[in-house]
Every structure is written in C-alpha cells, then in structure tokens.
Coordinates of C-alpha atoms in Angstrom, one line a residue:
Chain W
X1 CA -34.5 10.0 -63.5
X2 CA -37.9 9.6 -62.0
X3 CA -38.3 13.4 -61.4
X4 CA -37.5 13.8 -65.2
X5 CA -40.1 11.3 -66.4
X6 CA -42.9 12.9 -64.2
X7 CA -42.1 16.4 -66.1
X8 CA -42.3 15.1 -69.3
X9 CA -45.6 13.5 -68.3
X10 CA -46.9 16.7 -67.0
X11 CA -45.5 18.4 -70.3
X12 CA -47.2 15.9 -72.4
X13 CA -50.6 16.6 -70.5
X14 CA -50.2 20.3 -71.1
X15 CA -49.5 19.9 -74.7
X16 CA -52.5 17.8 -75.2
X17 CA -54.6 20.3 -73.2
X18 CA -53.0 23.2 -75.4
X19 CA -54.0 21.5 -78.5
X20 CA -57.6 20.6 -77.3
X21 CA -58.3 24.3 -76.1
X22 CA -57.0 26.1 -79.2
X23 CA -58.5 23.3 -81.6
X24 CA -61.6 25.6 -82.7
X25 CA -59.0 28.2 -83.8
X26 CA -56.8 25.8 -85.6
X27 CA -59.5 24.0 -87.3
X28 CA -61.0 27.4 -88.2
X29 CA -57.8 28.5 -89.6
X30 CA -57.6 25.5 -91.9
X31 CA -61.1 25.2 -92.9
X32 CA -62.1 28.8 -93.3
X33 CA -58.9 30.5 -94.2
X34 CA -56.1 28.3 -95.5
X35 CA -58.4 25.9 -97.3
X36 CA -60.3 28.9 -99.0
X37 CA -57.0 30.6 -99.7
X38 CA -55.7 27.5 -101.7
X39 CA -59.0 26.8 -103.5
X40 CA -59.1 30.6 -104.6
X41 CA -55.7 30.5 -105.8
X42 CA -56.5 27.4 -108.0
X43 CA -59.9 28.9 -109.0
X44 CA -58.3 32.0 -110.4
X45 CA -56.4 29.7 -113.0
X46 CA -59.7 28.3 -114.1
X47 CA -62.7 29.5 -116.2
X48 CA -65.3 28.3 -113.7
X49 CA -68.8 29.8 -114.3
X50 CA -71.8 28.7 -112.2
X51 CA -74.0 28.8 -115.2
X52 CA -72.0 26.8 -117.5
X53 CA -70.8 24.5 -114.7
X54 CA -67.6 23.6 -116.5
X55 CA -64.2 23.9 -115.1
X56 CA -61.0 24.3 -117.3
X57 CA -57.5 25.1 -116.4
X58 CA -56.5 28.2 -118.3
X59 CA -53.5 29.3 -116.7
X60 CA -52.8 32.9 -116.6
X61 CA -55.6 33.9 -118.9
X62 CA -57.8 35.5 -116.3
X63 CA -55.0 37.5 -115.1
X64 CA -53.9 38.4 -118.8
X65 CA -57.6 39.5 -119.4
X66 CA -57.8 41.6 -116.2
X67 CA -54.6 43.5 -117.1
X68 CA -55.1 43.9 -121.0
X69 CA -58.8 43.8 -121.7
X70 CA -60.8 44.4 -118.4
X71 CA -62.6 48.0 -118.8
X72 CA -63.5 48.1 -115.1
X73 CA -60.4 46.7 -113.3
X74 CA -58.2 49.9 -113.7
X75 CA -61.1 52.3 -112.8
X76 CA -61.8 50.1 -109.7
X77 CA -58.3 50.0 -108.5
X78 CA -57.8 53.6 -108.9
X79 CA -61.1 54.5 -107.1
X80 CA -60.3 52.2 -104.3
X81 CA -56.8 53.6 -103.9
X82 CA -58.0 57.2 -104.1
X83 CA -60.7 56.6 -101.5
X84 CA -58.4 54.5 -99.4
X85 CA -55.6 57.0 -98.8
X86 CA -57.9 60.1 -98.7
X87 CA -60.6 58.7 -96.3
X88 CA -58.0 57.1 -94.2
X89 CA -55.9 60.4 -94.0
X90 CA -58.9 62.6 -93.3
X91 CA -60.3 60.2 -90.8
X92 CA -57.1 60.0 -88.8
X93 CA -56.7 63.9 -88.7
X94 CA -60.3 64.5 -87.5
X95 CA -60.0 61.7 -84.8
X96 CA -56.7 63.0 -83.4
X97 CA -58.0 66.5 -83.4
X98 CA -61.3 65.4 -81.5
X99 CA -59.0 63.3 -79.1
X100 CA -56.7 66.3 -78.6
X101 CA -59.5 68.6 -77.6
X102 CA -61.3 65.5 -75.2
X103 CA -57.9 65.4 -73.7
X104 CA -57.6 69.0 -72.6
X105 CA -59.0 68.3 -69.1
X106 CA -62.7 68.9 -70.4
X107 CA -65.6 68.2 -68.1
X108 CA -67.9 65.4 -69.1
X109 CA -65.4 63.3 -71.0
X110 CA -67.6 60.3 -70.8
X111 CA -70.5 62.3 -72.4
X112 CA -68.3 63.8 -75.3
X113 CA -66.8 60.2 -75.9
X114 CA -70.3 59.0 -76.3
X115 CA -71.5 61.6 -78.6
X116 CA -68.5 61.1 -80.8
X117 CA -69.0 57.3 -80.8
X118 CA -72.6 57.4 -81.5
X119 CA -72.1 57.4 -85.6
X120 CA -70.0 54.2 -85.4
X121 CA -72.9 52.5 -83.9
X122 CA -75.5 53.0 -86.4
X123 CA -75.5 49.6 -88.5
X124 CA -74.0 49.9 -92.0
X125 CA -77.3 49.7 -93.8
X126 CA -79.0 52.1 -91.7
X127 CA -76.1 54.6 -91.9
X128 CA -75.7 54.2 -95.7
X129 CA -79.6 54.6 -96.2
X130 CA -79.5 57.7 -93.9
X131 CA -76.7 59.4 -95.8
X132 CA -78.4 58.9 -99.1
X133 CA -81.2 60.7 -97.8
X134 CA -78.9 63.4 -96.2
X135 CA -77.2 63.6 -99.7
X136 CA -80.5 63.9 -101.4
X137 CA -80.0 67.0 -103.8
X138 CA -83.4 68.2 -103.4
X139 CA -84.7 67.4 -100.0
X140 CA -81.5 66.4 -98.2
X141 CA -80.1 68.1 -95.1
X142 CA -76.8 68.9 -96.4
X143 CA -78.0 71.0 -99.5
X144 CA -80.6 72.6 -96.8
X145 CA -77.7 73.7 -94.9
X146 CA -75.8 74.9 -98.0
X147 CA -78.7 76.9 -99.2
X148 CA -79.2 78.4 -95.7
X149 CA -75.9 80.0 -95.9
X150 CA -76.4 81.1 -99.4
X151 CA -73.9 78.5 -100.8
X152 CA -74.2 76.5 -104.2
X153 CA -75.9 73.3 -103.7
X154 CA -74.0 70.1 -104.7
X155 CA -75.1 66.7 -106.2
X156 CA -73.2 64.7 -103.8
X157 CA -73.2 61.2 -104.6
X158 CA -75.0 61.7 -107.7
X159 CA -72.2 63.3 -109.4
X160 CA -68.9 61.8 -110.7
X161 CA -66.7 64.5 -109.2
X162 CA -68.4 64.7 -105.8
X163 CA -69.4 61.1 -105.1
X164 CA -65.7 60.0 -103.4
X165 CA -65.4 63.2 -101.5
X166 CA -69.0 62.6 -100.3
X167 CA -68.2 59.2 -99.2
X168 CA -65.2 60.6 -97.4
X169 CA -67.3 63.0 -95.4
X170 CA -69.5 59.9 -94.4
X171 CA -66.2 58.3 -93.3
X172 CA -65.2 61.0 -91.3
X173 CA -68.6 61.1 -89.6
X174 CA -67.5 57.6 -88.3
X175 CA -64.3 58.5 -86.8
X176 CA -65.2 58.0 -83.2
X177 CA -63.6 54.6 -83.1
X178 CA -60.3 55.8 -84.1
X179 CA -60.7 58.9 -81.7
X180 CA -61.3 56.7 -78.6
X181 CA -58.1 54.8 -79.5
X182 CA -56.1 58.2 -79.8
X183 CA -57.7 59.4 -76.5
X184 CA -56.6 56.4 -74.6
X185 CA -53.0 56.9 -75.9
X186 CA -53.0 60.6 -75.0
X187 CA -54.0 59.8 -71.6
X188 CA -50.8 57.8 -71.3
X189 CA -48.4 60.5 -72.1
X190 CA -46.2 61.3 -69.1
X191 CA -46.8 64.9 -67.5
X192 CA -43.2 65.5 -66.7
X193 CA -42.4 65.2 -70.3
X194 CA -44.8 68.1 -71.5
X195 CA -43.6 70.1 -68.4
X196 CA -40.0 69.7 -69.4
X197 CA -40.7 71.2 -72.9
X198 CA -42.5 74.1 -71.3
X199 CA -39.4 74.6 -68.9
X200 CA -37.2 74.7 -71.9
X201 CA -39.2 77.5 -73.4
X202 CA -41.4 75.4 -75.5
X203 CA -45.0 76.1 -76.5
X204 CA -48.0 74.1 -77.1
X205 CA -47.0 73.4 -80.8
X206 CA -43.5 72.0 -79.4
X207 CA -45.1 69.9 -76.9
X208 CA -47.5 68.3 -79.5
X209 CA -44.7 67.9 -82.0
X210 CA -41.6 66.6 -79.8
X211 CA -43.6 64.9 -77.3
X212 CA -47.2 63.9 -77.9
X213 CA -46.5 62.9 -81.7
X214 CA -43.4 60.5 -80.9
X215 CA -45.3 59.1 -77.8
X216 CA -48.6 58.2 -79.7
X217 CA -46.8 57.3 -83.0
X218 CA -47.5 53.5 -82.4
X219 CA -51.3 54.2 -82.1
X220 CA -51.1 56.5 -85.3
X221 CA -49.6 53.7 -87.0
X222 CA -52.2 51.1 -85.7
X223 CA -55.1 53.5 -86.7
X224 CA -53.4 54.1 -90.1
X225 CA -52.9 50.3 -90.9
X226 CA -56.3 49.3 -89.7
X227 CA -58.0 52.4 -91.6
X228 CA -56.3 51.6 -94.8
X229 CA -57.1 47.7 -94.8
X230 CA -60.3 48.6 -93.8
X231 CA -61.0 51.3 -96.8
X232 CA -59.5 48.8 -99.3
X233 CA -62.6 46.5 -98.5
X234 CA -65.2 49.2 -99.0
X235 CA -68.4 47.5 -100.5
X236 CA -71.6 48.7 -98.5
X237 CA -71.5 52.3 -99.9
X238 CA -71.1 51.1 -103.4
X239 CA -73.8 48.3 -103.1
X240 CA -76.3 50.3 -100.9
X241 CA -75.8 54.0 -102.1
X242 CA -74.3 54.3 -105.6
X243 CA -74.1 50.8 -107.3
X244 CA -70.9 51.9 -108.2
X245 CA -72.1 55.0 -110.2
X246 CA -72.4 57.6 -111.4
X247 CA -70.5 56.4 -114.4
X248 CA -68.3 53.9 -112.4
X249 CA -66.9 56.8 -110.4
X250 CA -67.6 54.7 -107.2
X251 CA -66.6 51.4 -108.5
X252 CA -65.0 50.0 -105.6
X253 CA -62.8 47.1 -106.0
X254 CA -64.9 44.6 -103.8
X255 CA -68.0 45.9 -105.4
X256 CA -66.4 44.8 -108.6
X257 CA -65.4 41.1 -107.3
X258 CA -69.0 40.9 -105.8
X259 CA -70.4 41.7 -109.3
X260 CA -68.1 39.5 -111.2
X261 CA -68.7 36.7 -108.7
X262 CA -72.5 36.9 -107.7
X263 CA -74.1 38.8 -110.5
X264 CA -72.1 37.5 -113.3
X265 CA -71.3 34.0 -111.9
X266 CA -67.7 34.3 -113.2
X267 CA -66.1 32.5 -110.1
X268 CA -62.8 31.9 -111.6
X269 CA -62.3 35.4 -113.0
X270 CA -63.5 36.9 -109.7
X271 CA -60.9 34.8 -107.7
X272 CA -58.3 36.1 -109.9
X273 CA -59.4 39.7 -109.1
X274 CA -59.6 39.0 -105.5
X275 CA -55.9 37.6 -105.5
X276 CA -54.9 41.0 -107.1
X277 CA -56.5 42.6 -104.4
X278 CA -54.6 40.5 -101.8
X279 CA -51.3 41.3 -103.4
X280 CA -52.0 45.0 -103.5
X281 CA -53.3 45.2 -99.9
X282 CA -50.0 43.1 -98.8
X283 CA -47.8 45.4 -100.9
X284 CA -49.0 48.5 -99.3
X285 CA -48.9 47.0 -95.9
X286 CA -45.1 46.0 -96.4
X287 CA -44.3 49.5 -97.8
X288 CA -46.1 51.2 -95.0
X289 CA -44.4 49.1 -92.3
X290 CA -41.0 50.1 -93.9
X291 CA -41.9 53.6 -93.9
X292 CA -43.2 53.2 -90.3
X293 CA -39.8 52.2 -88.9
X294 CA -38.7 55.8 -89.5
X295 CA -41.2 57.5 -87.5
X296 CA -42.9 55.0 -85.1
X297 CA -41.1 54.9 -81.6
X298 CA -41.9 52.1 -79.3
X299 CA -41.2 53.3 -75.8
X300 CA -39.9 50.9 -73.2
X301 CA -39.1 48.4 -75.8
X302 CA -42.0 46.1 -74.9
Chain O
X1 CA -55.6 82.6 -68.0
X2 CA -53.9 81.4 -71.3
X3 CA -55.1 77.9 -70.7
X4 CA -58.7 79.0 -69.7
X5 CA -58.9 80.8 -73.1
X6 CA -57.8 77.5 -74.8
X7 CA -60.4 75.5 -72.9
X8 CA -63.2 77.7 -73.9
X9 CA -62.0 77.4 -77.6
X10 CA -61.9 73.5 -76.9
X11 CA -65.4 73.5 -75.6
X12 CA -66.7 75.5 -78.7
X13 CA -64.9 73.1 -81.2
X14 CA -66.0 70.1 -79.3
X15 CA -69.7 71.3 -79.3
X16 CA -69.5 72.3 -82.9
X17 CA -68.1 68.7 -83.7
X18 CA -70.8 67.0 -81.5
X19 CA -73.6 68.8 -83.1
X20 CA -72.3 67.6 -86.6
X21 CA -72.0 64.2 -85.2
X22 CA -75.6 64.2 -84.1
X23 CA -77.1 66.2 -87.0
X24 CA -77.7 63.0 -89.0
X25 CA -79.6 61.4 -86.2
X26 CA -81.8 64.5 -85.8
X27 CA -82.6 64.3 -89.6
X28 CA -83.3 60.7 -89.4
X29 CA -85.9 61.1 -86.6
X30 CA -87.4 64.1 -87.7
X31 CA -88.0 62.5 -91.3
X32 CA -89.4 59.3 -89.6
X33 CA -92.1 61.5 -87.9
X34 CA -93.2 63.2 -91.0
X35 CA -95.9 62.5 -93.7
X36 CA -94.7 61.5 -97.1
X37 CA -95.7 64.8 -98.6
X38 CA -94.2 66.8 -95.7
X39 CA -90.8 64.9 -96.5
X40 CA -90.9 66.4 -99.9
X41 CA -91.6 70.0 -99.2
X42 CA -89.2 72.6 -100.4
X43 CA -87.3 74.0 -98.7
X44 CA -86.8 71.3 -96.1
X45 CA -88.6 71.8 -92.9
X46 CA -86.8 71.3 -89.7
X47 CA -89.6 69.9 -87.7
X48 CA -92.8 68.0 -88.7
X49 CA -96.1 69.9 -88.1
X50 CA -97.6 66.7 -86.7
X51 CA -95.5 64.1 -85.0
X52 CA -96.5 60.9 -86.7
X53 CA -95.6 58.2 -84.2
X54 CA -97.9 55.8 -86.3
X55 CA -94.9 55.4 -88.9
X56 CA -93.2 53.4 -86.6
X57 CA -96.0 51.1 -86.4
X58 CA -96.6 51.0 -90.1
X59 CA -93.2 49.6 -91.0
X60 CA -94.2 46.5 -89.1
X61 CA -97.3 46.3 -91.3
X62 CA -95.9 47.2 -94.8
X63 CA -93.0 44.9 -94.3
X64 CA -92.4 42.0 -91.9
X65 CA -90.2 43.9 -89.5
X66 CA -91.2 41.5 -86.7
X67 CA -90.1 38.5 -88.7
X68 CA -86.9 40.1 -89.6
X69 CA -86.2 40.9 -86.1
X70 CA -87.0 37.2 -85.0
X71 CA -84.8 35.9 -87.8
X72 CA -82.0 38.2 -86.8
X73 CA -82.1 37.1 -83.0
X74 CA -82.4 33.4 -84.3
X75 CA -78.8 34.0 -85.9
X76 CA -77.4 36.2 -83.3
X77 CA -78.0 33.9 -80.2
X78 CA -76.1 30.7 -81.6
X79 CA -73.4 33.2 -83.0
X80 CA -72.9 34.9 -79.6
X81 CA -72.6 31.3 -77.8
X82 CA -70.1 30.1 -80.2
X83 CA -67.8 33.2 -80.4
X84 CA -67.8 33.8 -76.8
X85 CA -67.3 30.0 -76.0
X86 CA -64.6 29.3 -78.5
X87 CA -62.7 32.6 -78.5
X88 CA -62.3 32.3 -74.8
X89 CA -61.1 28.6 -75.1
X90 CA -58.5 29.5 -77.6
X91 CA -57.3 32.8 -75.8
X92 CA -56.8 30.7 -72.6
X93 CA -54.8 28.1 -74.8
X94 CA -52.7 30.5 -76.5
X95 CA -52.0 32.6 -73.3
X96 CA -51.4 29.8 -70.6
X97 CA -50.7 26.7 -72.2
X98 CA -47.3 25.4 -73.7
X99 CA -47.5 23.1 -76.8
X100 CA -45.3 22.6 -79.9
X101 CA -46.0 24.9 -82.8
X102 CA -48.1 27.4 -80.5
X103 CA -46.2 30.5 -82.0
X104 CA -46.7 29.4 -85.6
X105 CA -50.4 28.7 -85.1
X106 CA -50.9 32.0 -83.1
X107 CA -48.9 34.0 -85.8
X108 CA -51.0 32.5 -88.6
X109 CA -54.4 33.2 -86.9
X110 CA -53.3 36.7 -86.1
X111 CA -52.0 37.2 -89.9
X112 CA -55.7 36.3 -91.2
X113 CA -56.7 39.8 -89.9
X114 CA -54.7 41.2 -92.7
X115 CA -56.4 39.0 -95.2
X116 CA -59.0 40.6 -97.4
X117 CA -62.3 38.6 -96.7
X118 CA -62.8 38.7 -100.5
X119 CA -60.1 36.2 -100.9
X120 CA -61.7 33.3 -99.0
X121 CA -65.3 34.4 -100.0
X122 CA -65.9 32.8 -103.4
X123 CA -64.6 29.2 -102.3
X124 CA -66.5 29.3 -99.1
X125 CA -69.7 30.4 -100.9
X126 CA -69.0 27.3 -103.2
X127 CA -68.4 25.0 -100.2
X128 CA -71.9 25.9 -98.7
X129 CA -73.6 25.5 -102.1
X130 CA -72.2 21.9 -102.4
X131 CA -73.4 21.3 -98.9
X132 CA -76.7 22.5 -100.0
X133 CA -76.9 25.1 -97.1
X134 CA -77.7 28.1 -99.3
X135 CA -81.0 29.6 -97.9
X136 CA -80.3 28.5 -94.4
X137 CA -78.5 29.9 -91.4
X138 CA -75.7 27.4 -91.2
X139 CA -73.1 29.5 -93.3
X140 CA -74.0 32.5 -91.0
X141 CA -73.9 30.5 -87.6
X142 CA -71.5 27.5 -88.0
X143 CA -68.2 29.3 -88.8
X144 CA -68.6 31.3 -85.4
X145 CA -67.7 28.1 -83.5
X146 CA -64.0 28.3 -84.8
X147 CA -62.7 30.9 -82.3
X148 CA -64.7 33.8 -83.7
X149 CA -61.8 35.0 -85.9
X150 CA -58.2 36.5 -84.9
X151 CA -59.5 39.6 -83.6
X152 CA -61.4 37.9 -80.7
X153 CA -58.8 35.3 -80.0
X154 CA -56.2 38.0 -79.7
X155 CA -58.5 40.2 -77.4
X156 CA -59.0 37.1 -75.1
X157 CA -55.5 36.3 -75.0
X158 CA -54.3 39.6 -74.1
X159 CA -56.8 39.6 -71.2
X160 CA -55.6 36.0 -70.1
X161 CA -51.9 37.3 -70.2
X162 CA -52.7 40.2 -67.8
X163 CA -53.7 37.7 -65.2
X164 CA -50.9 36.5 -62.7
X165 CA -49.7 33.1 -63.7
X166 CA -49.2 32.0 -60.0
X167 CA -53.0 31.5 -59.8
X168 CA -53.1 28.5 -62.2
X169 CA -49.8 27.3 -60.9
X170 CA -51.2 26.9 -57.5
X171 CA -54.2 25.3 -58.7
X172 CA -52.3 22.8 -60.7
X173 CA -50.3 21.9 -57.4
X174 CA -53.6 21.4 -55.7
X175 CA -54.3 18.8 -58.3
X176 CA -56.9 20.7 -60.5
X177 CA -56.8 19.9 -64.3
X178 CA -56.8 22.4 -67.0
X179 CA -60.5 22.5 -67.5
X180 CA -61.1 23.0 -63.9
X181 CA -58.5 25.8 -63.9
X182 CA -60.2 27.3 -66.9
X183 CA -63.7 27.1 -65.5
X184 CA -63.3 27.6 -62.0
X185 CA -60.2 29.8 -61.7
X186 CA -59.7 32.0 -64.8
X187 CA -63.2 32.3 -66.3
X188 CA -64.7 34.5 -63.4
X189 CA -61.6 36.7 -63.9
X190 CA -62.0 37.5 -67.4
X191 CA -65.6 38.2 -67.2
X192 CA -65.2 41.7 -68.5
X193 CA -63.5 40.4 -71.5
X194 CA -66.2 38.0 -72.4
X195 CA -68.7 41.0 -72.2
X196 CA -66.3 42.8 -74.7
X197 CA -66.6 39.9 -77.1
X198 CA -70.3 39.6 -76.7
X199 CA -70.9 43.3 -77.4
X200 CA -68.6 43.3 -80.4
X201 CA -70.3 40.0 -81.7
X202 CA -73.7 41.6 -81.0
X203 CA -73.0 44.7 -83.2
X204 CA -71.3 42.5 -85.8
X205 CA -74.3 40.4 -86.4
X206 CA -76.7 43.1 -86.1
X207 CA -75.0 45.1 -88.7
X208 CA -73.9 42.4 -91.0
X209 CA -75.5 42.4 -94.2
X210 CA -73.1 41.0 -96.7
X211 CA -73.5 37.5 -95.3
X212 CA -77.2 37.4 -95.3
X213 CA -77.1 38.9 -98.6
X214 CA -75.0 36.3 -100.2
X215 CA -76.6 33.3 -98.5
X216 CA -80.3 34.3 -98.0
X217 CA -82.5 34.2 -100.9
X218 CA -85.9 33.6 -99.3
X219 CA -87.7 36.7 -98.0
X220 CA -89.1 34.7 -95.0
X221 CA -85.5 34.2 -93.8
X222 CA -84.3 37.9 -94.2
X223 CA -82.6 39.6 -91.3
X224 CA -83.4 43.1 -90.2
X225 CA -80.4 44.7 -92.4
X226 CA -81.8 42.8 -95.5
X227 CA -85.3 43.8 -94.5
X228 CA -84.3 47.6 -94.2
X229 CA -82.6 47.3 -97.7
X230 CA -85.6 45.7 -99.2
X231 CA -88.0 48.6 -97.6
X232 CA -85.5 51.0 -99.2
X233 CA -85.8 49.3 -102.7
X234 CA -89.3 48.7 -102.7
X235 CA -91.0 52.1 -101.1
X236 CA -88.4 54.3 -102.7
X237 CA -90.6 57.3 -102.2
X238 CA -91.8 56.8 -98.8
X239 CA -88.5 58.1 -97.0
X240 CA -90.4 58.6 -93.8
X241 CA -91.1 55.0 -93.4
X242 CA -87.6 54.1 -94.5
X243 CA -86.2 56.5 -91.8
X244 CA -88.6 54.9 -89.2
X245 CA -87.2 51.5 -90.0
X246 CA -83.6 53.0 -89.9
X247 CA -84.3 54.4 -86.6
X248 CA -85.8 51.2 -85.1
X249 CA -82.8 49.3 -86.4
X250 CA -80.4 51.7 -84.9
X251 CA -82.0 52.0 -81.4
X252 CA -81.0 48.5 -80.3
X253 CA -77.4 49.1 -81.2
X254 CA -77.2 52.4 -79.0
X255 CA -79.1 50.8 -76.3
X256 CA -76.6 48.0 -76.0
X257 CA -73.8 50.3 -76.2
X258 CA -75.2 52.2 -73.2
X259 CA -75.6 49.2 -71.4
X260 CA -72.2 48.2 -71.9
X261 CA -70.2 51.3 -72.5
X262 CA -67.5 50.6 -70.2
X263 CA -66.7 47.3 -71.8
X264 CA -67.2 48.8 -75.3
X265 CA -64.7 51.5 -74.5
X266 CA -62.2 49.0 -72.9
X267 CA -62.4 46.8 -75.8
X268 CA -62.1 49.6 -78.4
X269 CA -59.0 51.0 -76.7
X270 CA -57.2 47.9 -75.7
X271 CA -57.0 46.7 -79.3
X272 CA -55.5 49.8 -80.3
X273 CA -53.0 50.4 -77.6
X274 CA -51.6 46.9 -77.2
X275 CA -52.0 46.1 -81.0

C-alpha cells in the first residue's frame, strides 16, 4: 500500500511540473488563439466599426453581404486560389529539380545549398522592393535581359494579365527552403533500392518514378501543404508591390481583409471575411489530406 | 561514362540556376552603387562608372536608419529571450513529463499552425487598443513569452524526444527535481536546438513588417522594415538609395545565416522530415 501511495505522490509531482513547464504554451493558446478565435467569430456577426464605435448584433448580414453584394470578395478569392495553386506547384517542381541535381554526388554541396538558399534570407520588404525594381518596365533587369535577347518586353507587375505570373516568378526565386527539405529527404533513400531497379533493367526514369517519388512522398506532401497554407496568406506582395492592382488583378484575400479592417475600420465585416478564409483553407487542407492518402507512403509505419 | 555525362549536365543546370538565384543580388548592389541619373539610363548599364560607396552613408542621413536599427534590436532582444526560454520549457514539458490532458493541449497547439493569422488578428488588435498599447512595443514583444508559437514548441519537443530517457530517470533517482533535470541535465544537450530557435526568431523579427505596420504609427518607433518601406514611399525616384538601404537590411540576415548555417539547415530539414 505504501509503495502505491508513493507512486501517486511522485505522479502528482510530475503532473504539477508538467503543467508548470507547459503553462506558457497553454496560456498562449487560450489568450492568443482560442480567445481571439471566439471573439472573431462573435465580431463577424456584428457591425462593429472603429469610427462609429457602436456595436450591434446583425446575425448573418455580413456573410450575406459578402456573398451577394461585395464587389471584391469573389475577385480576391479567385486571385488567391489561382496564385496559391500555381505558385505552390511551380515552387515544388523547381525545388525538387534543384534538390535532384544537388543530390547527384555533386562537389561542394554546401556551397550550392547556400547559393540556392540565399534568396530565402532576404527580408520580405527588401525582397519585394528589390523585385519591384527588377520588374521596372523601363529600367529593370528583367526587361533588360529580354531586350538583350531580342525578345518583347513585358509590363510584369504593372499589367493585369502578367501580374500574377510575375509574382509566381518571385516565389520560385524563393524556393530554396523547400529544396533543402527535398534534398534531406533524397539523401535518405536507400541505395540498394535504386540498384535493384537498375538490376531489373530499369532506367533513371524508373528509379525516379518507382523509388524516389514514393520514398519522398511524405516530404512532397509536407511541402505541398505548407506551401499552400503559406500562399493563402499572401499579403506582402500586394501591400508593398501592387496595392492589389492593376485593376484588382492582385487583390489577395488577406490584403482585402487588411483593407477592410485597418483602412476602412470595418472590424466586424473584416472578421467575417477572415472566417471565410479560415473555412476555405480548412476545406482545402482536408481535401488534400484525403487526396494524399492515395499517394503518400509512410515507410516503416513510424 | 554515362553517369559522367549526366554529371556535366547537372553542373551546368546548377550553375544556371545559381546564376538566376544570384542575379537579383547583383542588380541590387550595382544599383546601390550608382548615381540617381545613372540608374535611369537606357539601355540599363551592367556596372556603375564610379562606385558610389557614399550612398550607403547617405541613407543614414536622409532617413533615420540608425534609429530604425536601434528600434529593431530593442524588439529583437526581448523576443529572443522570451521565445527561446518559453519554447524550451514547453518543449521539455511536452516531451518528458506526463500529465492529464497533455496530448489534447499539444494537439491543439500544433493545430494552431494551420490557422490563418488573419482570424486572430482583429480581436488581438482590438485587445491591444483597449489596453492602450498601440504605438508601444508591447504587442510585438509580449506574446513571444507564450512558447513562441506551435512551430518552435514542436521543434523543441522533437529535440527533447531524441535524448535517451534514462538520463532524467537516473537524475530523478539521485534525488534531482524537474527544474534541476531541465537546467543541468537536458539544457546542455539541446543547445543546438536553442540555436535553431534563436536563428529563426532573429529572421522572423528582422523580416517582420506586418506587426510593426499595424501597431506602430510614430515614426520614431519604426523598425528597419518600416523604415525601408518609408524610404521607398518618400524617395520614389532615388532607387539607388532604396537599393542601398535594401542591401544594408539584407546583409545582417545573410551574415547570421553564415554564422549559424549548420543549425539553420538542421532546423529547416528537421521540420520537413519529421513533420
């Protein structure tokens, strides 16, 4: 009996220590996440405006307005989805390609790694301002290169049709982080599996298709999810480079929320917009997780 | 022979890719060293006639870049302390200690990583407004004392999990308490992880402009990121100065990367592979 009492006392001590050590995180979750989520949901059913400083419960009015009258909501959603999927796909392909090349028993891997990772290190404001300068139709580097090769110049971020593709180009430039993660995954592929394919008469494509891709599928999946979630939050480019233009062609969803909340001071309406974004991101995350079940293989069942 | 041919192609492609990756840096620095008339020459010149190093001094004169730097450090240092300290504590708690509800709390904290920050932004902003903390550094510093977010807590937990359990069990039998185990037994072993968190925190604060943009109105409180935006908005035709300022802001980030490259790479890959 005595021994049992002793263990429970030990256990209780451990429980207390556990709570004390994780208290910052638990408090943080309650104060900075769960509290604001609830508050944001409540706000989204009100007409709270900072300037008027009155707050009334208006039910689903904000949501109804968003879906029926808002001129920008649909545009922002379409722009964001288009950018999110296209830039994530482009970034993943570029990153995987770079990682495959670096994995070919190349000399100076550390140096290559650094060279491709450098763009990731440029602070967002500096990177965006730098790219505005590169995209400058008259004096920018990009049109300078096009002209040098006798190609037609582009208006880049200053034209409705080319603004999103230009921003995708900018995100490809920053693909070094994803490439690094891919490279680490590629280095864990067992050599004997690749050799087995070769013995069976397979070529490099077969190795890639039947060994490399399945082995790194969890990493592809990780980069895909993280890339998409990140791309849905795109804000900097719209705020710094384009102000949502030209003609709303780069009106990213978070920029629209920012504009409603902090420029027009419509906190209630902006909260409703934020909640719709939350639901859209969750929906896509769930769908991609389901889709992933078909092609993501977790080796070893860890 | 076949594989050698492939290797040459690989080197060529890598060289081409690296050149594309570096070209914007080249353009930034060459523009930073030009006169304002040289910058608007047509067709664009590759290199300046005279290298105007003075542009780098001028940006400290036309805008208060020195002040912005000081302000940024003023935010950075407490955030570093808060994030490293609390993420480490929480990582230890979730990895090594048993307590009721642990898994639920941990899962919830991890799940917050999927939550768009836009959802919590507006109420959080209103809370700070109510507290009268707009135009202070409190909203930018204080939240970092709450574990530093799901990502860092997860990262620290993964590190703690990889250390053999026998170590703390032996210390427990020797009569050590949990604080002693944490400080004297495990902390020295997770030093690399602390550096990973510190490096990522540095880049986050150094890069962040959304937080300062929302919470700071007074120009004397501006950070480097806001200062750079300000410069870009005010001196729209002085692209040489803007590029000089962008270079100055980029250099410390790259320098810090070189100093802690090993830990950076470890952090980036670890999160991807074990995620």
